[in-house]
Coordinates of C-alpha atoms in Angstrom, one line a residue:
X1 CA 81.7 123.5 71.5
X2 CA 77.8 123.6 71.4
X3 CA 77.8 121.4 74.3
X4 CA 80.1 122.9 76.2
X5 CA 78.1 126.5 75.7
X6 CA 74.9 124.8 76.6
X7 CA 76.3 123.2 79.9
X8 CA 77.6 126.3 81.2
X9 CA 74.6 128.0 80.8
X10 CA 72.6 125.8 82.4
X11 CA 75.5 125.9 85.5
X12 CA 74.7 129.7 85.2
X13 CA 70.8 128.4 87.2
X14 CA 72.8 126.0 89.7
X15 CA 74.1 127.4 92.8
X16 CA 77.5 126.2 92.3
X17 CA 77.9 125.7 96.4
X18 CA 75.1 123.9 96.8
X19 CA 76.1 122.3 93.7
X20 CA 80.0 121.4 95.2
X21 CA 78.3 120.6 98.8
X22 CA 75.7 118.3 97.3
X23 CA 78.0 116.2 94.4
X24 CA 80.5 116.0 97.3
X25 CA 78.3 114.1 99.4
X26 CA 76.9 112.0 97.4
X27 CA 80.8 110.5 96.3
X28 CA 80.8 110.5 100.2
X29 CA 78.1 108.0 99.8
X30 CA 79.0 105.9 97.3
X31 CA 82.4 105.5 98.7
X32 CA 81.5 104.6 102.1
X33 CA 79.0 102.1 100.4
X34 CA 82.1 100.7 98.8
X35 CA 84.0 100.9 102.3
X36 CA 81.1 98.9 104.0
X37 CA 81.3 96.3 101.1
X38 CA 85.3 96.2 101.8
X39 CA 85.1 96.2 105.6
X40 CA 82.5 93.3 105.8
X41 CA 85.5 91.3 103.9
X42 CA 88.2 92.3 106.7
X43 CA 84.9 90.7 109.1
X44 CA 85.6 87.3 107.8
X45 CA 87.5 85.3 110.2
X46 CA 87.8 81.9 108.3
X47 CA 90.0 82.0 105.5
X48 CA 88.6 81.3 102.0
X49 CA 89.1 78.4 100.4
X50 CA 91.1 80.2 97.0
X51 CA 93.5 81.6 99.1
X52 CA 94.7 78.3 100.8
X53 CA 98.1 77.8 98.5
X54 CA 98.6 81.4 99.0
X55 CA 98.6 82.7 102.7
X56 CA 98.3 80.3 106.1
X57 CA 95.7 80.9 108.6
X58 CA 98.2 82.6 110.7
X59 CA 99.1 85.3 108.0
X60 CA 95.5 85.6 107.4
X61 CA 94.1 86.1 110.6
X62 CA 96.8 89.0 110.9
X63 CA 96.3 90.8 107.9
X64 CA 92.4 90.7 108.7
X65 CA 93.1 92.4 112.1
X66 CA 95.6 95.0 110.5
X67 CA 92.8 96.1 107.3
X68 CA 89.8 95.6 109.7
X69 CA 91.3 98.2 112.2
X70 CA 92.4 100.6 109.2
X71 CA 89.0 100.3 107.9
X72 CA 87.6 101.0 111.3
X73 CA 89.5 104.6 111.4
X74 CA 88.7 105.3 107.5
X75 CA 85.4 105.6 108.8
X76 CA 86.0 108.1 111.3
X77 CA 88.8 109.8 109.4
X78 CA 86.5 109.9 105.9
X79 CA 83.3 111.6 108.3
X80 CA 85.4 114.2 109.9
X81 CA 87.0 115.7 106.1
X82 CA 83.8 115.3 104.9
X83 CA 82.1 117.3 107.7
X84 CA 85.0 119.7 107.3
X85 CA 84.1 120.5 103.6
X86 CA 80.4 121.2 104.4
X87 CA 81.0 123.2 107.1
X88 CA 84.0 124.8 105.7
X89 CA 82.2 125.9 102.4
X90 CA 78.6 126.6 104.2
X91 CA 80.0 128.9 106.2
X92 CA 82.6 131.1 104.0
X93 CA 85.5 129.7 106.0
X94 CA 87.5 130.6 102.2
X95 CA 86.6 134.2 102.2
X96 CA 87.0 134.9 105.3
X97 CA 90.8 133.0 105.1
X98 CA 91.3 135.4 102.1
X99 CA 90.4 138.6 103.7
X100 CA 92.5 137.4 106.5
X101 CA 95.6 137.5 104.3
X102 CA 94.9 140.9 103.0
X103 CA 94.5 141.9 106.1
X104 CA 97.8 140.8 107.4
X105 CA 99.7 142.0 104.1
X106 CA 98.5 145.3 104.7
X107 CA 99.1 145.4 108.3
X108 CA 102.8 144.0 108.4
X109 CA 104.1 144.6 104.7
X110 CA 102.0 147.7 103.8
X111 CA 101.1 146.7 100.3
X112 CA 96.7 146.3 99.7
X113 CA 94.8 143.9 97.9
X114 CA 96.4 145.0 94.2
X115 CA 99.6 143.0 95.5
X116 CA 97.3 139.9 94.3
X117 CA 100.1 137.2 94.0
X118 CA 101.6 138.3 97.2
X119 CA 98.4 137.8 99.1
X120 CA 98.0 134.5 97.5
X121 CA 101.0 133.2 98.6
X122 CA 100.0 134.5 102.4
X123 CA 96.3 132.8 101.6
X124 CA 97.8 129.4 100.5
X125 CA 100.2 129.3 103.4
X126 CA 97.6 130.1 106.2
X127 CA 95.5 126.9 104.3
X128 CA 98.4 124.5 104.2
X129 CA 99.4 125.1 107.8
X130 CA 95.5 124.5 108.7
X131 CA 95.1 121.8 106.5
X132 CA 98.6 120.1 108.2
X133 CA 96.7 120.8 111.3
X134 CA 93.8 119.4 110.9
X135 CA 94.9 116.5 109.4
X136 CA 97.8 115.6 112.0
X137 CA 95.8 113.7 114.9
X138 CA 94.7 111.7 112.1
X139 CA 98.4 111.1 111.1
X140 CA 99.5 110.8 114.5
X141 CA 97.0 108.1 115.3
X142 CA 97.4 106.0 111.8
X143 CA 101.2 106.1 112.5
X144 CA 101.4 105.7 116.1
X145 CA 98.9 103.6 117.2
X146 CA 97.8 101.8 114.2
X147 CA 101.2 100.9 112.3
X148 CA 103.2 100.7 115.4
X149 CA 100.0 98.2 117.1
X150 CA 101.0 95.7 114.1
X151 CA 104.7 96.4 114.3
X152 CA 105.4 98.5 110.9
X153 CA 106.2 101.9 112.1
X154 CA 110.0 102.6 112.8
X155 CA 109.5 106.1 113.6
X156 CA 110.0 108.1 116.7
X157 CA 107.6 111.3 117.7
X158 CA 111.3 113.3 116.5
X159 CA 111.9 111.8 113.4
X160 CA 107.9 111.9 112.9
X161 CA 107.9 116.2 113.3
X162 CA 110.9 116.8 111.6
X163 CA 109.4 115.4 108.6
X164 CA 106.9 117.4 109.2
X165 CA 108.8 120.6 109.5
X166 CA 111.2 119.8 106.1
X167 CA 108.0 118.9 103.9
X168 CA 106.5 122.4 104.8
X169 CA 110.0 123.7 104.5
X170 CA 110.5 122.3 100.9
X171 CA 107.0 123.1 99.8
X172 CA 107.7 127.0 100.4
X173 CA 110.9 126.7 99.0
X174 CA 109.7 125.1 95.8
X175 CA 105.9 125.6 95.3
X176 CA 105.4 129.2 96.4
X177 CA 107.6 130.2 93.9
X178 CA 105.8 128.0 91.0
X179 CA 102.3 129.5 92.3
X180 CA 103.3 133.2 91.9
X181 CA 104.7 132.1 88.5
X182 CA 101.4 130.4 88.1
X183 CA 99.0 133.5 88.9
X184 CA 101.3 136.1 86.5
X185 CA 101.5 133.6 83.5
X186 CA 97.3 134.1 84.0
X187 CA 97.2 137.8 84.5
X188 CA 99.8 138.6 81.8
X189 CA 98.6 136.3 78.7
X190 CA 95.1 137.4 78.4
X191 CA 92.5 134.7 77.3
X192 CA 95.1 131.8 76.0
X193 CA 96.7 131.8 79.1
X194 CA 95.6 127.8 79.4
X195 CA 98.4 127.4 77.0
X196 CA 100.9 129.0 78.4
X197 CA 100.0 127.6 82.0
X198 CA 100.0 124.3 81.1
X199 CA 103.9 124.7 79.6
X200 CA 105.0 126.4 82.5
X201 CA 103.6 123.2 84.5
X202 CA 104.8 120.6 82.6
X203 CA 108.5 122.3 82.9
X204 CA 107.9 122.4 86.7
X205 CA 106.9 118.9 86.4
X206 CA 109.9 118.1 84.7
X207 CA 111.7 119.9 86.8
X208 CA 110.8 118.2 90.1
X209 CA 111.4 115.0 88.7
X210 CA 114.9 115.4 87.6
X211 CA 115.6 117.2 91.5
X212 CA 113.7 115.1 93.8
X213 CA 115.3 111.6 93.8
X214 CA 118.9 113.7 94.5
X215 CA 117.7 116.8 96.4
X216 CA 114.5 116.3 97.8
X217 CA 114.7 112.4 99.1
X218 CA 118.1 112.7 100.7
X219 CA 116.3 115.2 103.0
X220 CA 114.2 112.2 104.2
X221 CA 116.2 109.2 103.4
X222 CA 119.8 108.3 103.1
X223 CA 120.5 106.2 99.4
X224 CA 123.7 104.4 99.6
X225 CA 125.2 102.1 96.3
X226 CA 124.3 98.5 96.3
X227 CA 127.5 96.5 97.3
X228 CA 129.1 94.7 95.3
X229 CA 128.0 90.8 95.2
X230 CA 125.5 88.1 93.7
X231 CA 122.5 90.7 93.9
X232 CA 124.3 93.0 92.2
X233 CA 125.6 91.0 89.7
X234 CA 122.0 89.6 88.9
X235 CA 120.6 92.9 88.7
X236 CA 123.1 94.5 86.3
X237 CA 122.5 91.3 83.8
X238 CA 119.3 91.3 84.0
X239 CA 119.4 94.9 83.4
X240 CA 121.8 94.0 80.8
X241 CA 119.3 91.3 78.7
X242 CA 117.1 93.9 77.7
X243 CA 119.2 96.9 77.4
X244 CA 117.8 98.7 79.9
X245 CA 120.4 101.6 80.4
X246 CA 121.1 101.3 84.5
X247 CA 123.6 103.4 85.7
X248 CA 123.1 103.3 89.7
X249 CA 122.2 100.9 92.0
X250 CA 121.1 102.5 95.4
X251 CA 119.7 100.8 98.8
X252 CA 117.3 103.4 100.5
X253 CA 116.7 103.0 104.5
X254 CA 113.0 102.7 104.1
X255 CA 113.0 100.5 107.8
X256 CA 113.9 103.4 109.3
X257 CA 110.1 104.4 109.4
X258 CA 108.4 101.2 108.6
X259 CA 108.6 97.8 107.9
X260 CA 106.7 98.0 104.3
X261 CA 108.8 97.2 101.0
X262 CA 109.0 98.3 97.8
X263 CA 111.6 98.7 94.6
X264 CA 111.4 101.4 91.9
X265 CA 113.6 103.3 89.0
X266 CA 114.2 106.8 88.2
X267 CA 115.4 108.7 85.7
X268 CA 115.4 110.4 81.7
X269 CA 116.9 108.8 78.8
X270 CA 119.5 106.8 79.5
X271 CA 120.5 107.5 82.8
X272 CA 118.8 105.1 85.0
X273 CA 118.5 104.1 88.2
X274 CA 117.1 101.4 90.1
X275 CA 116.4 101.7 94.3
X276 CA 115.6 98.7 96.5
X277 CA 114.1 99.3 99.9
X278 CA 116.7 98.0 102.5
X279 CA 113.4 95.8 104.0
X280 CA 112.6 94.1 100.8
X281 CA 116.3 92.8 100.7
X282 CA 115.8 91.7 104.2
X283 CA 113.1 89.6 103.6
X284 CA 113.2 88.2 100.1
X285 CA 115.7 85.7 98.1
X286 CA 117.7 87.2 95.3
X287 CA 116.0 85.6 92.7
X288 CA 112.8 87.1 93.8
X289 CA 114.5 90.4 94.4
X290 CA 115.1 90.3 90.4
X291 CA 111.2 88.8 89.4
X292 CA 110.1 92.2 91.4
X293 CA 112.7 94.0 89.1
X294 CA 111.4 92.4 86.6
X295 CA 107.8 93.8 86.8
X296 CA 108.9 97.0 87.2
X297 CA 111.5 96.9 84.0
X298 CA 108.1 96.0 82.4
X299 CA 107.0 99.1 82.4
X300 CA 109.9 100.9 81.5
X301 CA 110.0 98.3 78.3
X302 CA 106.8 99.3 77.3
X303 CA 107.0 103.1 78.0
X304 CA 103.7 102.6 80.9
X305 CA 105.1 105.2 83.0
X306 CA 105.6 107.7 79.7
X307 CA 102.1 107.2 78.4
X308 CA 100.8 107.8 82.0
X309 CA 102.7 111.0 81.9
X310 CA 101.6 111.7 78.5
X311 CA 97.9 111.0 79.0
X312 CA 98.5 113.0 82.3
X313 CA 99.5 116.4 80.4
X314 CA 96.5 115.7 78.0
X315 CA 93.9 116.2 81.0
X316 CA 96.1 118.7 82.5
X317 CA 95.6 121.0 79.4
X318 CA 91.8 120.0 79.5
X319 CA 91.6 121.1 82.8
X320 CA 93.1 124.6 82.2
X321 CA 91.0 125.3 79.1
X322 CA 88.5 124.5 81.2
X323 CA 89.1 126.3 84.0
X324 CA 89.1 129.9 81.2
X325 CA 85.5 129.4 81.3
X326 CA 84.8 129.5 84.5
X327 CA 88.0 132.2 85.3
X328 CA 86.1 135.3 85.1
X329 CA 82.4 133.9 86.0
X330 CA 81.2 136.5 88.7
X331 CA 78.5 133.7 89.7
X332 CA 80.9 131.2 90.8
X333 CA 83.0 133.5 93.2
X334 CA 79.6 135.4 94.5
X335 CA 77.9 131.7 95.1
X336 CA 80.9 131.1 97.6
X337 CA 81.2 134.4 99.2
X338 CA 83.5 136.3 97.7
X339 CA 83.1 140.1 96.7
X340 CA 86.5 139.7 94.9
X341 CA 87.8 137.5 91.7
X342 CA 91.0 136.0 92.7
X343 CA 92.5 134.1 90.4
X344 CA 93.7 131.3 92.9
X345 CA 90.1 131.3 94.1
X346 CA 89.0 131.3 90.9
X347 CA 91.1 127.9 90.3
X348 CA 90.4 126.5 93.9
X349 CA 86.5 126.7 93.3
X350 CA 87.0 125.3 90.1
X351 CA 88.5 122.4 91.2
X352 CA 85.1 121.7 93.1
X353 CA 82.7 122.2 90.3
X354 CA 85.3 120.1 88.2
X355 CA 85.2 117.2 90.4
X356 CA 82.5 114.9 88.7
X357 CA 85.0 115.1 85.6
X358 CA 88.3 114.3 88.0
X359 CA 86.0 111.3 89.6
X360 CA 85.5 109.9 86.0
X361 CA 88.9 110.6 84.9
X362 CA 90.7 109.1 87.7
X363 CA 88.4 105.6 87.5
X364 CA 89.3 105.0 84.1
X365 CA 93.2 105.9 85.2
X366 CA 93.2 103.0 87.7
X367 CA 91.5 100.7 84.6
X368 CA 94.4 101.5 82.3
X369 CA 97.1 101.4 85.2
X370 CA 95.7 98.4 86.1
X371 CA 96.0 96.9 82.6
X372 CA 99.8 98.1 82.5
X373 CA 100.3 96.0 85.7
X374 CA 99.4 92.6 84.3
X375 CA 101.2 93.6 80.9
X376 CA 104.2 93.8 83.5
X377 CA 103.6 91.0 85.4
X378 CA 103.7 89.0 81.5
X379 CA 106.9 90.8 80.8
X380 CA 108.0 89.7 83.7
X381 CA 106.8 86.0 83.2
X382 CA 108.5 86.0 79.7
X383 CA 111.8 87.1 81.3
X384 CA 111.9 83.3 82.7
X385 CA 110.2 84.5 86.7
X386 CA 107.2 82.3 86.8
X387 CA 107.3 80.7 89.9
X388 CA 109.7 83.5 91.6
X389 CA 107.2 86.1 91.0
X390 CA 104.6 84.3 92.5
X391 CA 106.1 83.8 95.7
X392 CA 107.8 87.5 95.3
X393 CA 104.1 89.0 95.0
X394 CA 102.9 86.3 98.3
X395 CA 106.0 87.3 100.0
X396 CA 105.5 91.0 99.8
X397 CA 101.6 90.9 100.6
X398 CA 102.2 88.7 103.5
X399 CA 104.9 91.3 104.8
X400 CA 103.0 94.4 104.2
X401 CA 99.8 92.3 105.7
X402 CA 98.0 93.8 102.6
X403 CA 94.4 92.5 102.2
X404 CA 94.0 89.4 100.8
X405 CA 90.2 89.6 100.6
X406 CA 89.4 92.5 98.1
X407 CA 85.7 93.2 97.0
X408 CA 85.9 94.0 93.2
X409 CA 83.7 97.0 93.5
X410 CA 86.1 98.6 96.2
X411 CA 89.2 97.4 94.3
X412 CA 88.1 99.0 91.0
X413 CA 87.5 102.3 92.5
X414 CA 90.2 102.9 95.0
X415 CA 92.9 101.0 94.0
X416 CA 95.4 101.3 90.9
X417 CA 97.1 98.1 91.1
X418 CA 94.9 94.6 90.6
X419 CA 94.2 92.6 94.0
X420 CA 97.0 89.9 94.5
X421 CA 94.4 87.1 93.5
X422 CA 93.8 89.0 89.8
X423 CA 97.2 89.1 89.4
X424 CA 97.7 85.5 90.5
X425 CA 94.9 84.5 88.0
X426 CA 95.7 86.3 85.3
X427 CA 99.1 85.1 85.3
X428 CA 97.9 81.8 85.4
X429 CA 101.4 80.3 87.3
X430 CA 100.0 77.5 89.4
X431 CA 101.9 77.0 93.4
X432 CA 104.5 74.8 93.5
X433 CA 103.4 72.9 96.8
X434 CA 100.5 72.5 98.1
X435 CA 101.3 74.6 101.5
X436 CA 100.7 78.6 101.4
X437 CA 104.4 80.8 101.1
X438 CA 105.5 82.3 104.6
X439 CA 106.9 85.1 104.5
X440 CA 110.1 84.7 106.2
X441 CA 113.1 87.0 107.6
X442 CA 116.1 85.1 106.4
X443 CA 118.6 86.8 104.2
X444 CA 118.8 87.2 100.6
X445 CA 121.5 84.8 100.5
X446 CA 118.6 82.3 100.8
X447 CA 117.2 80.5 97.6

């Protein structure tokens, strides 16, 4: 507590803008450092020589192009946000937002600046539709040029804005009603309010896990049950050998946007369910199918996804005690522009100044996810998928073109999974011919 007395004090010299602006750009720096280290990869044309059992010269050449042209846009993409954040902040573009909203709750609903949690919600809806704004060329590009140039996006410009217009849609329904809950919990429970914040978020957590898979994702995709067949059967004894409590097979249309493929589970207790994306079906063999299963029963076998969730609350609460120290600091709000001590604004600006802290947190996140993917990739090995998984994890890289030639550095800090070559290494499975897999588009029938 000492420590934590003696920091703030010394923030109490620091500008905290110049502060925010300053840390901000110097992550800017270190991650476009690790960018150039990754793009300079996506450069090499020949392939190298580890990788020769794993992906042709043909699927290699291609995934180069498709990374090395992503890369190219990061760039662009990761200058513009961060020019947006400077300017943004250097020039009160948050106050001025703020008065904004008081300005038109007092003009069109008559109520003044006391009506704090109404104003709010009229601040943090002007912000998202800018935000969605200013990010959408981006989007529109990535999507349309980009995934559509390399043949992975399904979309039309339709089906593209109507997304759009449901995910604004479902966030007002659902998370303006969670932040005026948020900002009264605050006001009303006096200093301990971290406590009773981080409840209230842990129910909406909770809450929006149990609802999305059967409210939200229908909205976006259709699910329809697996039929009935050797893939089923597979699945359900596989489920079955370790007890894992399935109750639903679905098939989601996830090639009705893109190509890319995936398979994931859902659910509390023992009502479980497993989804498989129509495109991995398409393009893999049943036994692979289940080795990919496999994996991801690995982490339900080993409760990864509840300690990840656990761990998650921890910080969560950490953050909010946090956050009462800096709730009622008139320095941080003045520093920024504000006459005023909003509470949102109060927990926006502290998200900044809490950033070095989230930076830490989230690099030693993607060390211990990363260690829960090769303890599934074992489980998955001891389940009898040696071979299967090797060529499932090929298979689905070569698909989804993903890059084959990771730096470590970039790897470590960006990514939460292990590059394919870790995983292949660590699970020590040697190829079963000498030629690289090729991703094919037969049928699961084949095997």
């Amino acid at each position: 507590m000492a420590n934590l007395n003696q920091t703030l004090s010394y923030l109490e010299s620091v500008n905290y803008k110049d502060y925010v602006i300053g840390f901000s750009c110097a992550v800017y720096a270190f991650e476009q450092y690790l960018n150039y280290r990754q793009h300079r990869r996506y450069l090499m044309r020949e392939r190298p020589k580890e990788l020769a059992d794993i992906v042709d010269e043909a699927d290699f050449r291609k995934s180069q192009s498709y990374n090395l042209e992503k890369s190219r846009f990061g760039f662009i993409e990761n200058a513009y946000k961060q020019l947006e954040l400077i300017l943004f902040l250097n020039y009160d573009a948050l106050p001025y937002l703020w008065d904004l909203s008081g300005r038109l709750l007092l003009r069109y609903a008559g109520y003044d600046s006391k009506y704090e949690i109404l104003q709010s919600i009229i601040f943090v809806i002007i912000y998202s539709l800018i935000s969605t704004a200013s990010s959408l060329p981006f989007s529109l590009y990535s999507t349309f040029v980009i995934e559509e140039r390399h043949g992975f996006n399904k979309q039309t410009l339709g089906l593209f804005f109507t997304d759009l217009l449901k995910s604004q849609l479902v966030f007002a329904v659902i998370m303006l009603p969670f932040l005026s809950a948020f900002l009264w919990i605050i006001k009303s429970t006096g200093d301990q309010f971290y406590f009773y914040v981080w409840v209230i978020a842990v129910v909406f957590q909770l809450f929006f896990m149990t609802i999305y898979p059967t409210v939200i994702q229908p909205l976006f995709n259709k699910l329809t049950p697996l039929e009935e067949g050797e893939l089923r059967t597979r699945i359900e004894e596989l489920a079955g050998r370790i007890q894992f409590p399935l109750k639903k097979l679905y098939v989601i249309d996830g090639s009705k946007r893109s190509s890319h493929s995936n398979a994931y589970f859902y659910g509390f207790g023992r009502n479980k369910h497993i989804v498989l994306f129509d495109t991995l079906i398409d393009h893999s063999t049943i036994d692979e199918i289940c080795a990919v299963l496999a994996h991801e029963l690995g982490h339900w076998a080993m409760s990864h996804t509840l300690k990840i969730l656990m761990v998650n609350q921890v910080y969560m609460l950490t953050m909010f005690w946090l956050f009462s120290y800096f709730i009622n600091n008139p320095q941080l709000y003045h520093d920024f522009g504000f006459n005023a001590m909003p509470t949102l604004i109060g927990f926006m600006l502290f998200q900044y100044v809490d950033a070095p802290i989230d930076s830490i947190i989230g690099l030693l996140m993607h060390v211990y996810q990363r260690k829960n993917e090769y303890e599934a990739d074992a489980y998955a090995l001891k389940l009898g998928y040696a071979s299967t998984l090797r060529s499932a994890l090929i298979k689905l890289s070569v698909k989804n073109l993903g890059g084959f030639n990771t730096d470590p550095w970039h790897s470590a800090w960006n990514r939460s999974h292990p590059s394919l070559t870790e995983r292949l290494d660590a699970l020590g499975i040697k190829p079963t011919s000498d030629k690289p897999i090729v991703a094919s588009d037969e049928s699961k029938k084949d095997q």
